[in-house]
Each structure stands twice: as structure tokens, then as C-alpha cells.
JSON list of C-alpha atoms and ligand atoms in Angstrom, two decimals:
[
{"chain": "Z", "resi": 190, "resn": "UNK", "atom": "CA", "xyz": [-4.62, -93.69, 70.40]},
{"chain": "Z", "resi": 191, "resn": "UNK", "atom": "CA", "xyz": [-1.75, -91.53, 69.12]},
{"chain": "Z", "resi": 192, "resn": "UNK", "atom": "CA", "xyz": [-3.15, -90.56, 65.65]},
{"chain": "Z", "resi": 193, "resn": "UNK", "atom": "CA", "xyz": [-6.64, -92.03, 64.10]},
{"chain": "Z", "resi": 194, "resn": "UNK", "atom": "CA", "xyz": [-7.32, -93.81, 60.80]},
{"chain": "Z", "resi": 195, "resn": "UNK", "atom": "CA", "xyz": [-10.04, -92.61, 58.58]},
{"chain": "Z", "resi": 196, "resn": "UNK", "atom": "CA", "xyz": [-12.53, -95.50, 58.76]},
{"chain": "Z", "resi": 197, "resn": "UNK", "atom": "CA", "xyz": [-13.34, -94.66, 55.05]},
{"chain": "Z", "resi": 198, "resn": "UNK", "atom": "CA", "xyz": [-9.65, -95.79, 53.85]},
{"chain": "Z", "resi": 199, "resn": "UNK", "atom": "CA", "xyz": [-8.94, -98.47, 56.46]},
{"chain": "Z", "resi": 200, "resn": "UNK", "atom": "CA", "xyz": [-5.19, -98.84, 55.01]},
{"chain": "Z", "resi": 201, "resn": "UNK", "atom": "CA", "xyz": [-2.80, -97.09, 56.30]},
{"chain": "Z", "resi": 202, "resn": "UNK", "atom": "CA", "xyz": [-0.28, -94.75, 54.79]},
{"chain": "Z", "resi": 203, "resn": "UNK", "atom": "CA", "xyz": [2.62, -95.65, 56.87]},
{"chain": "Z", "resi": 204, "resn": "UNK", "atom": "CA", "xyz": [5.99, -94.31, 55.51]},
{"chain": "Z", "resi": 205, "resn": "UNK", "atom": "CA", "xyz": [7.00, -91.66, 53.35]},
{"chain": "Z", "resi": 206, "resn": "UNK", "atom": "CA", "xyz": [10.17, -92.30, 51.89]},
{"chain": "Z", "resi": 207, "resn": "UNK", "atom": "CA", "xyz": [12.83, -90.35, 51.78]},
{"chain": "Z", "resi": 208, "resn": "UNK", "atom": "CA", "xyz": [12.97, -89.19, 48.28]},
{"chain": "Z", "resi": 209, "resn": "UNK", "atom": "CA", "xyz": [9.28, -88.69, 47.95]},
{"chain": "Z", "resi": 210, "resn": "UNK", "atom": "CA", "xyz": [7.98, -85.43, 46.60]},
{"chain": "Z", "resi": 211, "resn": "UNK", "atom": "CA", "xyz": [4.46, -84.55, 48.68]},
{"chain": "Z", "resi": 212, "resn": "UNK", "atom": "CA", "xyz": [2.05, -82.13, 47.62]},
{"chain": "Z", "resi": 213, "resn": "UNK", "atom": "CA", "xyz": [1.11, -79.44, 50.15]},
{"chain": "Z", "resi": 214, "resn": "UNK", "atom": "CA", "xyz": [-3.04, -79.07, 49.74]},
{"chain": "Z", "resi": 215, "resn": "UNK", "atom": "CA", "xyz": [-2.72, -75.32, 50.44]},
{"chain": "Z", "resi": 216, "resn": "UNK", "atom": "CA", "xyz": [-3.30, -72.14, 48.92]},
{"chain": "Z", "resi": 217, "resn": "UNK", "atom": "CA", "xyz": [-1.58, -70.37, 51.10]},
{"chain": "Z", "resi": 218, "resn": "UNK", "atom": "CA", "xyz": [1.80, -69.69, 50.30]},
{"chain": "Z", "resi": 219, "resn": "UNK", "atom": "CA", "xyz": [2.83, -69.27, 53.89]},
{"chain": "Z", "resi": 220, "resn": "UNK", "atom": "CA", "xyz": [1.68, -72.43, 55.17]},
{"chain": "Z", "resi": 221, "resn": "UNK", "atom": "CA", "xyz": [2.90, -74.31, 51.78]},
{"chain": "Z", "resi": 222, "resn": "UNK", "atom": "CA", "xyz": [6.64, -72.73, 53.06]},
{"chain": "Z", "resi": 223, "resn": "UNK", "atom": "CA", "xyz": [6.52, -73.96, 56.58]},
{"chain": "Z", "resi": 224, "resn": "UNK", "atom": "CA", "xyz": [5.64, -77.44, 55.91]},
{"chain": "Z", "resi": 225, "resn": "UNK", "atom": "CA", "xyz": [8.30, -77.39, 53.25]},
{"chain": "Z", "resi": 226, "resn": "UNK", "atom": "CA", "xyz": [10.74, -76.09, 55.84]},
{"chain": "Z", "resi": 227, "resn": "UNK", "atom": "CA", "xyz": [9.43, -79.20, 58.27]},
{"chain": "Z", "resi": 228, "resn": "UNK", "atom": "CA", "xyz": [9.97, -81.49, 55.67]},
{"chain": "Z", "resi": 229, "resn": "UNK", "atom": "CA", "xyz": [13.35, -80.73, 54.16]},
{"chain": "Z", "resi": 230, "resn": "UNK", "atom": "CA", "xyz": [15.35, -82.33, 56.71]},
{"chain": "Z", "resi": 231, "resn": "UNK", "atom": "CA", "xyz": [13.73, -86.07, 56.01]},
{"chain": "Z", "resi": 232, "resn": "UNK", "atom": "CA", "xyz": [14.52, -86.03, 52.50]},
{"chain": "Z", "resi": 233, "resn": "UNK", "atom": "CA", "xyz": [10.97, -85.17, 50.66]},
{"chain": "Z", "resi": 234, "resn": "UNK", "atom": "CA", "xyz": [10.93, -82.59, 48.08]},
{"chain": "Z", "resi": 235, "resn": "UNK", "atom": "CA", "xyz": [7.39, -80.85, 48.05]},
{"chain": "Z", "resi": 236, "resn": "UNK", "atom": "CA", "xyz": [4.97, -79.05, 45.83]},
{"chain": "Z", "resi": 237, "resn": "UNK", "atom": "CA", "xyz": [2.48, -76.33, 46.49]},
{"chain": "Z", "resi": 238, "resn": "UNK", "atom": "CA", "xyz": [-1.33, -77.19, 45.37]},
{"chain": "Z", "resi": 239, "resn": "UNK", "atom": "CA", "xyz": [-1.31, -73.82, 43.96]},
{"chain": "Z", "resi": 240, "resn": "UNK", "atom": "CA", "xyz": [1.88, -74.79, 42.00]},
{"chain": "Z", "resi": 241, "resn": "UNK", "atom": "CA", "xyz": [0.43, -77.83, 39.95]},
{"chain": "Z", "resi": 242, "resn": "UNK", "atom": "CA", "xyz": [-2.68, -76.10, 39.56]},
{"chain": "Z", "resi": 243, "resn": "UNK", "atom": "CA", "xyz": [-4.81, -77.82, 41.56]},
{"chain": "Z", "resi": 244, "resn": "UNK", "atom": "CA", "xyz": [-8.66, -76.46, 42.50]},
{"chain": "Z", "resi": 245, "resn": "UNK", "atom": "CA", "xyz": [-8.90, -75.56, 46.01]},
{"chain": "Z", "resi": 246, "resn": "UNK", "atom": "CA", "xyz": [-12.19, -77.54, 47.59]},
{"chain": "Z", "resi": 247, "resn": "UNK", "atom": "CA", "xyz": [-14.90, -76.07, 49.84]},
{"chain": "Z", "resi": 248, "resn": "UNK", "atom": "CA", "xyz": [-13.95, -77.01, 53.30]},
{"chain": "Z", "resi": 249, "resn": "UNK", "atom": "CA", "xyz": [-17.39, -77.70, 54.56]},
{"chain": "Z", "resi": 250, "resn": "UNK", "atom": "CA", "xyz": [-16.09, -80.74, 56.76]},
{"chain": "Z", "resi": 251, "resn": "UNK", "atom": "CA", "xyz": [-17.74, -81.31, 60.38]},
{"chain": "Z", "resi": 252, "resn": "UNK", "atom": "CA", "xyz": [-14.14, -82.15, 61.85]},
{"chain": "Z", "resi": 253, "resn": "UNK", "atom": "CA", "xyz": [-10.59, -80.81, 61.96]},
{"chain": "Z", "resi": 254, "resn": "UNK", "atom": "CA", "xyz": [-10.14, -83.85, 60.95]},
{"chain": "Z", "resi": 255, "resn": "UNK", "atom": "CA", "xyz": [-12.77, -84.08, 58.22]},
{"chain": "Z", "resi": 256, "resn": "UNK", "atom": "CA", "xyz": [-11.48, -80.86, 57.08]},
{"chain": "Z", "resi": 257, "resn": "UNK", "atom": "CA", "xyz": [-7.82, -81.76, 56.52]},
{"chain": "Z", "resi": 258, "resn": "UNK", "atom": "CA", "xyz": [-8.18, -84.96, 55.05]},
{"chain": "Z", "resi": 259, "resn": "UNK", "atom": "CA", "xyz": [-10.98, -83.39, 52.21]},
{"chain": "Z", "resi": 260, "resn": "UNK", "atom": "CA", "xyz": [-8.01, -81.47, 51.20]},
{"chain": "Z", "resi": 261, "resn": "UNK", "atom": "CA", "xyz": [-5.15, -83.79, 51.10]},
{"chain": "Z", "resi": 262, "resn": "UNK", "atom": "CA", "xyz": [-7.57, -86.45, 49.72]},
{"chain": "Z", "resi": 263, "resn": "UNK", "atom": "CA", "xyz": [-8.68, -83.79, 46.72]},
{"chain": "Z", "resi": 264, "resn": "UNK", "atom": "CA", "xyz": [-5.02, -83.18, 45.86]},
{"chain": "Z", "resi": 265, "resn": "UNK", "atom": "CA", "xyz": [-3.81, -87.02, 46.54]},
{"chain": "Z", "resi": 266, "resn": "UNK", "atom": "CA", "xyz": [-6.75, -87.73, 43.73]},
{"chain": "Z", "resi": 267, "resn": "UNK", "atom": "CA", "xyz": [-5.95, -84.83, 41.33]},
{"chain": "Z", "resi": 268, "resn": "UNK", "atom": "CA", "xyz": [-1.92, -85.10, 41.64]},
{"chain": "Z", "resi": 269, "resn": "UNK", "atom": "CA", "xyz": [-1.55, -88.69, 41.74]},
{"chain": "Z", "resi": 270, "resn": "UNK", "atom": "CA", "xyz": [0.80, -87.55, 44.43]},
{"chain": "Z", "resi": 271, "resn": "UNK", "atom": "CA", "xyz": [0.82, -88.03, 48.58]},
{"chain": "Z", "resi": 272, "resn": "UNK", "atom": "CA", "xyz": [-0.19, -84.99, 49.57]},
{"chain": "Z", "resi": 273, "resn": "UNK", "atom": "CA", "xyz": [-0.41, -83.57, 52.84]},
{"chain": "Z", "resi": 274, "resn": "UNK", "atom": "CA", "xyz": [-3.01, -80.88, 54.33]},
{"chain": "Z", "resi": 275, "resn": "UNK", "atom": "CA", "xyz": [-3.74, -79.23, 57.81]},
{"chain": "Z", "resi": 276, "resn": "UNK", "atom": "CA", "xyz": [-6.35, -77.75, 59.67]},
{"chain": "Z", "resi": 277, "resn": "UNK", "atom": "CA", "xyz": [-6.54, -75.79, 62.75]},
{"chain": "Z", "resi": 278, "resn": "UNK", "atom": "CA", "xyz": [-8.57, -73.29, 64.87]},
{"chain": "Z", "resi": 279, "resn": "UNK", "atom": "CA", "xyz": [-9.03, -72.32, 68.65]},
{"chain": "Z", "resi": 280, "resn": "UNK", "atom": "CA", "xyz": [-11.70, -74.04, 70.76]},
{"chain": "Z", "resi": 281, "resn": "UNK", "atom": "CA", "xyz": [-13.16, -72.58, 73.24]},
{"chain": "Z", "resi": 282, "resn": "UNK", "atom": "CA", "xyz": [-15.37, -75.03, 75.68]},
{"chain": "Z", "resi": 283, "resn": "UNK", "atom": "CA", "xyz": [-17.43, -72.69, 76.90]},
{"chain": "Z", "resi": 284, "resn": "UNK", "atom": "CA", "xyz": [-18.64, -71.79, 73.48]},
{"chain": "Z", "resi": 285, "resn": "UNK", "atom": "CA", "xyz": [-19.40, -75.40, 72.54]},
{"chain": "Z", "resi": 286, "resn": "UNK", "atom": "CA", "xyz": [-16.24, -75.39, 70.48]},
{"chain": "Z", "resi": 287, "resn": "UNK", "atom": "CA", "xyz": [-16.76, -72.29, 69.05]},
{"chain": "Z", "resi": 288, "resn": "UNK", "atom": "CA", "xyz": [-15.10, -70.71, 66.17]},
{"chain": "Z", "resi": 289, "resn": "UNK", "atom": "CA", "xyz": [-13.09, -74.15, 66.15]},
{"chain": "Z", "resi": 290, "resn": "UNK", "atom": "CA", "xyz": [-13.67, -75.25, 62.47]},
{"chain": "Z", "resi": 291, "resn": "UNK", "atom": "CA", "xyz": [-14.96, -71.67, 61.74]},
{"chain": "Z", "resi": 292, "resn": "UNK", "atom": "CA", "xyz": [-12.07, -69.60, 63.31]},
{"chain": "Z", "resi": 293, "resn": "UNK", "atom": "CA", "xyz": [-11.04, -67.98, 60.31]},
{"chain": "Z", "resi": 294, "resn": "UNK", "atom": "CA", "xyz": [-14.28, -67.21, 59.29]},
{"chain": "Z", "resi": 295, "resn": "UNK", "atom": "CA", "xyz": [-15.32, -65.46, 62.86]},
{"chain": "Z", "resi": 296, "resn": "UNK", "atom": "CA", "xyz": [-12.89, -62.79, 61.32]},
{"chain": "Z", "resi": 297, "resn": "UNK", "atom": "CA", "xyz": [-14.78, -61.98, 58.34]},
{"chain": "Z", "resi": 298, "resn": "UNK", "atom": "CA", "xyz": [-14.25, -61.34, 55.22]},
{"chain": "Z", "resi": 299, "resn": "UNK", "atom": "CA", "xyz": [-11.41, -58.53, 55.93]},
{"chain": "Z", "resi": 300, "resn": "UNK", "atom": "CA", "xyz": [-9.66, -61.10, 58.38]},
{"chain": "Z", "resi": 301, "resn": "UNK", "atom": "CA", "xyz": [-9.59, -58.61, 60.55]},
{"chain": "Z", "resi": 302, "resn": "UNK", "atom": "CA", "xyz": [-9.30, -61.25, 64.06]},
{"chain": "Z", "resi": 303, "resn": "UNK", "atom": "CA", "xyz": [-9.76, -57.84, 66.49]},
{"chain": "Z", "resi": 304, "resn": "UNK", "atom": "CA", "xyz": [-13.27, -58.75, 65.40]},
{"chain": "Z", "resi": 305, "resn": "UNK", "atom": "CA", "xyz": [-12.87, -62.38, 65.87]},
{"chain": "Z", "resi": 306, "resn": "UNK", "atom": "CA", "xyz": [-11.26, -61.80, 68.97]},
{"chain": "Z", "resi": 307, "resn": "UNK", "atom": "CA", "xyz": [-13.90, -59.56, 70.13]},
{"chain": "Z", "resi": 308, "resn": "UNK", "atom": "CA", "xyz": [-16.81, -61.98, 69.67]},
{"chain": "Z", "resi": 309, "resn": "UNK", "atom": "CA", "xyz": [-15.38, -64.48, 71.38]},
{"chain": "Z", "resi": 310, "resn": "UNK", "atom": "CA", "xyz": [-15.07, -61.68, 74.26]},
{"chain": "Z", "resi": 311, "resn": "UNK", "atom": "CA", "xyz": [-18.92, -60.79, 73.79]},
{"chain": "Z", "resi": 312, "resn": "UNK", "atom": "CA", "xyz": [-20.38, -64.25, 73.87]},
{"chain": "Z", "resi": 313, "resn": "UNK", "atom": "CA", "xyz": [-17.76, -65.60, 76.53]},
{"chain": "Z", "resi": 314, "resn": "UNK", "atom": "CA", "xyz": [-19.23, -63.02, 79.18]},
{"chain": "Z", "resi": 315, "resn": "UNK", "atom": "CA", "xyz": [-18.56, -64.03, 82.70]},
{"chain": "Z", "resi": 316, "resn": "UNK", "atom": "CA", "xyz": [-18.10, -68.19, 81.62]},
{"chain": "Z", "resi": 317, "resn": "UNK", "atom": "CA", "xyz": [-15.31, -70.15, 81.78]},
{"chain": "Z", "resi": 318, "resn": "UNK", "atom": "CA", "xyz": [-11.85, -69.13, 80.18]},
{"chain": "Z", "resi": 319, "resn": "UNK", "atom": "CA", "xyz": [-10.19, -72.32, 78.98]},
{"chain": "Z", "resi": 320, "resn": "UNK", "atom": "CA", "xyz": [-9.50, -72.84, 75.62]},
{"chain": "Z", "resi": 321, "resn": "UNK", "atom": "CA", "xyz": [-7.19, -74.99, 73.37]},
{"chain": "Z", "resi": 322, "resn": "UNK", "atom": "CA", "xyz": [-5.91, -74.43, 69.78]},
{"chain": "Z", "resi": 323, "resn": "UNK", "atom": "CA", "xyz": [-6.02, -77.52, 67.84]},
{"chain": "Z", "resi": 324, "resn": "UNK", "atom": "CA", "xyz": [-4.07, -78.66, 64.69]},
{"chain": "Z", "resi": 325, "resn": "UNK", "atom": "CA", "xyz": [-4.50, -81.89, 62.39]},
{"chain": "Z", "resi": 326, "resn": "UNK", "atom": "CA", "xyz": [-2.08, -82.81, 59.76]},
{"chain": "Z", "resi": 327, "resn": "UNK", "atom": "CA", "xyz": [-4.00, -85.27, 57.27]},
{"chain": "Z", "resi": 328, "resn": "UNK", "atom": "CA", "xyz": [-1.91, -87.49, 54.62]},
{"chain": "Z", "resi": 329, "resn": "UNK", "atom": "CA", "xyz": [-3.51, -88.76, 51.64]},
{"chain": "Z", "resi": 330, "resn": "UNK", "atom": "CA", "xyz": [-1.89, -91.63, 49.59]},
{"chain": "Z", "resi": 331, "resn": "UNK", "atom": "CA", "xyz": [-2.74, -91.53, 45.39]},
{"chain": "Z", "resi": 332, "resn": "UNK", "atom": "CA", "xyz": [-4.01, -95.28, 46.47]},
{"chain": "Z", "resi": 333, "resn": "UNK", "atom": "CA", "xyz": [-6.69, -94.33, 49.06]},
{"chain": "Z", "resi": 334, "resn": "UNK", "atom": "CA", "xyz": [-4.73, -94.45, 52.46]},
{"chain": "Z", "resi": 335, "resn": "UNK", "atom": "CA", "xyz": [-4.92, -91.37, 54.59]},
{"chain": "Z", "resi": 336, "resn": "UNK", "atom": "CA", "xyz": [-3.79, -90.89, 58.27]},
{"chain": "Z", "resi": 337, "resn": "UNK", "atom": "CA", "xyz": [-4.68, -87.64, 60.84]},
{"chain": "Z", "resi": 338, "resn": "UNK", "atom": "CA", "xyz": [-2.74, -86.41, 63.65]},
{"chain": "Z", "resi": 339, "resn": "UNK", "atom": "CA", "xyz": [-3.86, -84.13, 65.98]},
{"chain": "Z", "resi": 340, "resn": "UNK", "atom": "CA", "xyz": [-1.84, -81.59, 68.21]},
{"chain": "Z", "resi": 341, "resn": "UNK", "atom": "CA", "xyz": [-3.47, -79.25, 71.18]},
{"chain": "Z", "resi": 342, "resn": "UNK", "atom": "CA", "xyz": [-1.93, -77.24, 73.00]},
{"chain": "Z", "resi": 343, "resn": "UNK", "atom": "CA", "xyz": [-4.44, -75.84, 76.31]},
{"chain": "Z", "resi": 344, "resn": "UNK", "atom": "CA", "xyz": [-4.66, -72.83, 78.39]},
{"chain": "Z", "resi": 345, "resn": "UNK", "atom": "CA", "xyz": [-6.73, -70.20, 78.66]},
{"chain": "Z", "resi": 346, "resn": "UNK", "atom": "CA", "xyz": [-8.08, -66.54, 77.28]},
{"chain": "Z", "resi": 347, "resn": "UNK", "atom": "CA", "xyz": [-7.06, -63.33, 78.59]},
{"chain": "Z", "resi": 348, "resn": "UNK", "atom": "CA", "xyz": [-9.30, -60.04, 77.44]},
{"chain": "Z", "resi": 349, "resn": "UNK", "atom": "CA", "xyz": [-8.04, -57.16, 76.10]},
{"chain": "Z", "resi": 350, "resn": "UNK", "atom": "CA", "xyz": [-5.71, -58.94, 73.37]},
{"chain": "Z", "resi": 351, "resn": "UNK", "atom": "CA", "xyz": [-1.72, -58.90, 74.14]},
{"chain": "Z", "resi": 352, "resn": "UNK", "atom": "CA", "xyz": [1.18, -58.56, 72.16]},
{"chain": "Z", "resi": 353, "resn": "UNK", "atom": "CA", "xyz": [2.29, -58.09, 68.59]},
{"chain": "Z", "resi": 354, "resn": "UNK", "atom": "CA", "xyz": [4.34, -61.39, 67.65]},
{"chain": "Z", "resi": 355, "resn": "UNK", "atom": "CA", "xyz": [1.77, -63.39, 66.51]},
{"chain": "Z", "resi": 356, "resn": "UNK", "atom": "CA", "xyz": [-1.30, -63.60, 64.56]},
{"chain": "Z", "resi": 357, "resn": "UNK", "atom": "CA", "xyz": [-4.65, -65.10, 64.95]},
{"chain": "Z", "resi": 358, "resn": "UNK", "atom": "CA", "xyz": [-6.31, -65.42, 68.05]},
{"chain": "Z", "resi": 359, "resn": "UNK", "atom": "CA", "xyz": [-2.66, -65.56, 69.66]},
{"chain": "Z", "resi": 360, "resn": "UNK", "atom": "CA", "xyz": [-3.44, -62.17, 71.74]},
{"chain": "Z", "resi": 361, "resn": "UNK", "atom": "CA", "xyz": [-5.81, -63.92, 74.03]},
{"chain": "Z", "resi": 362, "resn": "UNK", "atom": "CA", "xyz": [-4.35, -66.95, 74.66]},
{"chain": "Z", "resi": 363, "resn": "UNK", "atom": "CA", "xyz": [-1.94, -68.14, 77.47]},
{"chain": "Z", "resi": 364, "resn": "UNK", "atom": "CA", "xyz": [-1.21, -71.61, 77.43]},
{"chain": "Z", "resi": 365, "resn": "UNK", "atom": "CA", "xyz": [-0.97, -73.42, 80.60]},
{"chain": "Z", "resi": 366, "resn": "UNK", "atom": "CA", "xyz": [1.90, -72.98, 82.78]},
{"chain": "Z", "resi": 367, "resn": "UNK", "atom": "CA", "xyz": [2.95, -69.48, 81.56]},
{"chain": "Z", "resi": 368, "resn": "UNK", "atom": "CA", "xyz": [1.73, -65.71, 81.83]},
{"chain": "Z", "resi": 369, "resn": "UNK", "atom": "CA", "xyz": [2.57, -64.24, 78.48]},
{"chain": "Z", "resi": 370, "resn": "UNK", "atom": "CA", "xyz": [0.20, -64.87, 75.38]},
{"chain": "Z", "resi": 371, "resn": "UNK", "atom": "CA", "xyz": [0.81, -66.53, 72.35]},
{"chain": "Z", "resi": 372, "resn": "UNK", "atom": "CA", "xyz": [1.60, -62.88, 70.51]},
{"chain": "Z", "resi": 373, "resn": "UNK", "atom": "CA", "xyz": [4.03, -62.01, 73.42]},
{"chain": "Z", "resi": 374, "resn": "UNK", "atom": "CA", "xyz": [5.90, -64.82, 73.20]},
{"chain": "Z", "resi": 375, "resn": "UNK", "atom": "CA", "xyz": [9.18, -65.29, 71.42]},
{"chain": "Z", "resi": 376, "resn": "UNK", "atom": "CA", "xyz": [8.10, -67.16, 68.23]},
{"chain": "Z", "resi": 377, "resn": "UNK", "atom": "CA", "xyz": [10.62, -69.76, 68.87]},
{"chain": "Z", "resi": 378, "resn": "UNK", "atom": "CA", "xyz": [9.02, -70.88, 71.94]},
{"chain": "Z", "resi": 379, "resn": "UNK", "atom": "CA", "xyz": [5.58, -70.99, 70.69]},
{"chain": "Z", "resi": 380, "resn": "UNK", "atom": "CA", "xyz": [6.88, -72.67, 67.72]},
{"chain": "Z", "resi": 381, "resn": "UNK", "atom": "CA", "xyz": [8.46, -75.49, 70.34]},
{"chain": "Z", "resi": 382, "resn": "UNK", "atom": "CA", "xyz": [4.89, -76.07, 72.35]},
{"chain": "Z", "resi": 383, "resn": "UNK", "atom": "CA", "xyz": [2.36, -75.12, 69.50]},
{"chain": "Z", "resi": 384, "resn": "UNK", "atom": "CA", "xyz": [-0.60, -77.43, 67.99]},
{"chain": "Z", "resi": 385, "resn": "UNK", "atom": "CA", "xyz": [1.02, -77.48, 64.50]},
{"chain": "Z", "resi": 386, "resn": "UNK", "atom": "CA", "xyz": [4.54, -78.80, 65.81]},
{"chain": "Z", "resi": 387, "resn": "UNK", "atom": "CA", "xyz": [2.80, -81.46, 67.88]},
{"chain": "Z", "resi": 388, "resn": "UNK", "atom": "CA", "xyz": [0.73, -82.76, 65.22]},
{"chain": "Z", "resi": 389, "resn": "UNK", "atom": "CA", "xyz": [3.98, -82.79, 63.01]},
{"chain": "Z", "resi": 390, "resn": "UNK", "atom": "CA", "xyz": [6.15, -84.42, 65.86]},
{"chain": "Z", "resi": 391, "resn": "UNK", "atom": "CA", "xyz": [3.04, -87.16, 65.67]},
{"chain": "Z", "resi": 392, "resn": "UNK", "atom": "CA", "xyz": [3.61, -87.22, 61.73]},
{"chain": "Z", "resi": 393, "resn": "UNK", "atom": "CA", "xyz": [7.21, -87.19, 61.91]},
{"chain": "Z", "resi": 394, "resn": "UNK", "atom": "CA", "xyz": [7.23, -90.58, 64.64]},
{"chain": "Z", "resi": 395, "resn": "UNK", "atom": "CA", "xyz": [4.46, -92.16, 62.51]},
{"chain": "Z", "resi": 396, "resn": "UNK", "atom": "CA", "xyz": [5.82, -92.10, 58.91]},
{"chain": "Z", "resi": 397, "resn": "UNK", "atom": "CA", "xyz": [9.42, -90.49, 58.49]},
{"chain": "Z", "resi": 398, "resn": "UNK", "atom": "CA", "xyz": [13.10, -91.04, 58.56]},
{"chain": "Z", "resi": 399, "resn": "UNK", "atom": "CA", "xyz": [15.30, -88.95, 59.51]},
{"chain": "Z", "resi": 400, "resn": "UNK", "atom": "CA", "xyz": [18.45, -88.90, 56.69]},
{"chain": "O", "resi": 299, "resn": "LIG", "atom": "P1", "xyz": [-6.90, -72.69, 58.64]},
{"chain": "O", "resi": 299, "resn": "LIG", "atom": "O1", "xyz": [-6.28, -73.83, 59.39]},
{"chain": "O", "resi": 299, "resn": "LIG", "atom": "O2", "xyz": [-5.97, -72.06, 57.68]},
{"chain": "O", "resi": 299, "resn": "LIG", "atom": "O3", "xyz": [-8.23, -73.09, 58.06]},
{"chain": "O", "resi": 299, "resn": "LIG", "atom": "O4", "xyz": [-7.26, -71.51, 59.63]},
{"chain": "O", "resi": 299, "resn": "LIG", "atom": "C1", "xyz": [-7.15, -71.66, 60.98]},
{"chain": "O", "resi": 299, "resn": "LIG", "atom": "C2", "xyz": [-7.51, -70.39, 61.72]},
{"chain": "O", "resi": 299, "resn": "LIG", "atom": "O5", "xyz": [-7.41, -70.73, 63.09]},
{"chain": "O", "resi": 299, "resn": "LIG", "atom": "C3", "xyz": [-6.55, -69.24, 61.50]},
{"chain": "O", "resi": 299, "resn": "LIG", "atom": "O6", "xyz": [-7.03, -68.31, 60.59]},
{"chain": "O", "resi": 299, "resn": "LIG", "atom": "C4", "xyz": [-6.47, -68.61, 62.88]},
{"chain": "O", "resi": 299, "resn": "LIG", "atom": "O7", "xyz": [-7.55, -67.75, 63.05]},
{"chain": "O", "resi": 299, "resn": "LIG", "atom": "C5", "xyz": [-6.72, -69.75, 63.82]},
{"chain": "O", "resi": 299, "resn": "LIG", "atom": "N1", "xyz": [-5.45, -70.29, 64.30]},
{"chain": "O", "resi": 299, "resn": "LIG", "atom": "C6", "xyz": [-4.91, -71.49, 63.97]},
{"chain": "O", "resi": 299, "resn": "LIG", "atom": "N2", "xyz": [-3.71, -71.65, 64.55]},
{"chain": "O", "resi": 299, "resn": "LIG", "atom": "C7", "xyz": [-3.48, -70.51, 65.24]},
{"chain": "O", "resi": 299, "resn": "LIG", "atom": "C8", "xyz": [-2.38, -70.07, 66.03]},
{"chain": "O", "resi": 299, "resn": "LIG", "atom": "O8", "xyz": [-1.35, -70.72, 66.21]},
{"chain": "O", "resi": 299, "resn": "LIG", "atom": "N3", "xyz": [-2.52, -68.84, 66.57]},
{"chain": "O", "resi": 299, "resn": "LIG", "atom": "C9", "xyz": [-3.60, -68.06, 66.40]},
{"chain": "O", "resi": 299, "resn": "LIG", "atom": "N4", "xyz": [-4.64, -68.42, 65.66]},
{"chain": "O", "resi": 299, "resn": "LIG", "atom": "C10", "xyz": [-4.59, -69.65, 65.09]}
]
């Protein structure tokens, strides 16, 4: 199955029209400019959550999934607006999925991800290596539809951390088929293979036109 209904809002929320203006359920200004950038070529105008003064819920979802859509759905509800939200962390199988949903938090309050990235070190010892970084996009319609998509991109951790370009856990992670980490990589080329612009190629099959 390409992209999963939430079996809470059976209907779908199948095209966003060209024209549209889409909230973006983030805080972060950062993110709230990418997707911006990712949607300007279809035609939809968005606003930040921030922007329309929106509150920012706790994310204490189970899922990636449950994660994004509690966002999207809280601004969908509060705006009146489709609204769009993502989530994302590395998973580490060895770890039982660990940080996954917690990733940011495994850097603490300082972010500081040398930490982050040096736990995962500590409890990974001498066990398996592969990991995957996983993204899902979740769109909420003001009328109770809401639709994931999920990107992952695999390969495996390399200890100590490498390169500069990136941020995150992207100095310990080589994805399949390459040598160089995520943070030595040109950020072009991630950008091409990453978790975030799978799940948005999903989004961008599912429910947009190009104009
Ligand atoms: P959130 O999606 O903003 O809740 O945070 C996801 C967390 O997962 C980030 O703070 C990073 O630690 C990690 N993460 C997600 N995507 C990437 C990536 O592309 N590279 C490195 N770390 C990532």
C-alpha cells in the first residue's frame, strides 16, 4: 500500500487544488520554508502555524504517523484550513526502533546530537548496524479527512560521526549503496534520495497537479 488512511477519518483527502493555501503545522521556521519551497511549483500558497497563531500540541503520538497527523489535524481544526505536518527520526533495529519517535529528544535539551549520536554508539555496542531514517507527511482536511505518507531511506551507521554538511544524526549514517554519510554528502544528493523527498514524491503523486 503506497500511503495509509487513518482508520479514524476513513475519507480521504484526495486533491489539493491548485490555488489552495495549506497551513504548515510547524513551529519551525526552517521546516515551514522547505515545504513552502516544495509546494510553490503546484500552485498552493502556504501559511506557517506559527504565522496564524496557532498552539503547538504535545506530540506524545505512538507513531510517525500518529505524530504527524496530531499536528496537521490540530491546525486543520483550529485554521479551518488543510494543513499539512511531518514527522521524522532515525530507526535503528537493533535498538528496537530506538530514538525513532524520540530522536530529537535523545539530544537533550541543548540539541546537542554529538550526545544523541553518542548514545546510540553506547547502547549499539557490538550489534547490528542497519538503520533507516523515516519521514511521514500527514494532511488534514478542515472536514475530517487526513492521509500519511511515509518515506525511508536504509543503510547503515558508521562510528565516529563524519562530515559537516548536514545535521542530525546525518554523521553516522551511510545509506545503502554509497560510502560517504549523510553530512558528507553534497546536500543536493541527499536531498534527491532522502525520507522527506520520498514521502513528498508519495504526496505529490497522491494529491497534486503540477501547473
Ligand atoms: P522532528 O521531525 O522535527 O520531530 O524531528 C526529527 C528528528 O529526527 C530531528 O531532530 C533529527 O534528529 C532526526 N532527523 C530527521 N531527519 C533527519 C535527517 O535527514 N538527518 C539527520 N537527522 C534527522
Amino acid at each position: 500500500m503506497r500511503e495509509r488512511l487513518d482508520e479514524r477519518h476513513p475519507m480521504p483527502l484526495r486533491r489539493i487544488d491548485p490555488g489552495a493555501r495549506l497551513v504548515v503545522a510547524s513551529h519551525n521556521p526552517g521546516k515551514v520554508v522547505e515545504i513552502e519551497a516544495l509546494l510553490a511549483p503546484y500552485g498552493i500558497a502556504t501559511v506557517g502555524a506559527a504565522a496564524l497563531g496557532l498552539p503547538e500540541p504535545e506530540e506524545n503520538g505512538a507513531t510517525f504517523e500518529d505524530n504527524a497527523a496530531l499536528k496537521a489535524r490540530a491546525a486543520a481544526d483550529a485554521s479551518g484550513l488543510p494543513s499539512v505536518a511531518d514527522d521524522s527520526g532515525l530507526v535503528v533495529p537493533a535498538l528496537g526502533g530506538a530514538p525513532g519517535i524520540y530522536s530529537a529528544r535523545w539530544a537533550g535539551e541543548f540539541k546537542d546530537f554529538r550526545v544523541a549520536m553518542e548514545r546510540v554508539r553506547r547502547e549499539l555496542g557490538e550489534k547490528d548496524r542497519s538503520a533507516h531514517f523515516v519521514a511521514v507527511l500527514a494532511l488534514a482536511g478542515p472536514d475530517g479527512g487526513m492521509i500519511t505518507f511515509r518515506g525511508e531511506v536504509h543503510g547503515r551507521l558508521v562510528f565516529p560521526p563524519r562530515g559537516e554538511r548536514g545535521f542530525g544524526y546525518d554523521p553516522i549514517f551511510v545509506p545503502d549503496g554509497g560510502d560517504l554519510t549523510f553530512g558528507e554528502m553534497d546536500p543536493a544528493e541527499k536531498h534527491r534520495i532522502s525520507h522527506r523527498a520520498r514521502a513528498f514524491a508519495k504526496l505529490v503523486e497522491a494529491c497534486l497537479a503540477l501547473r
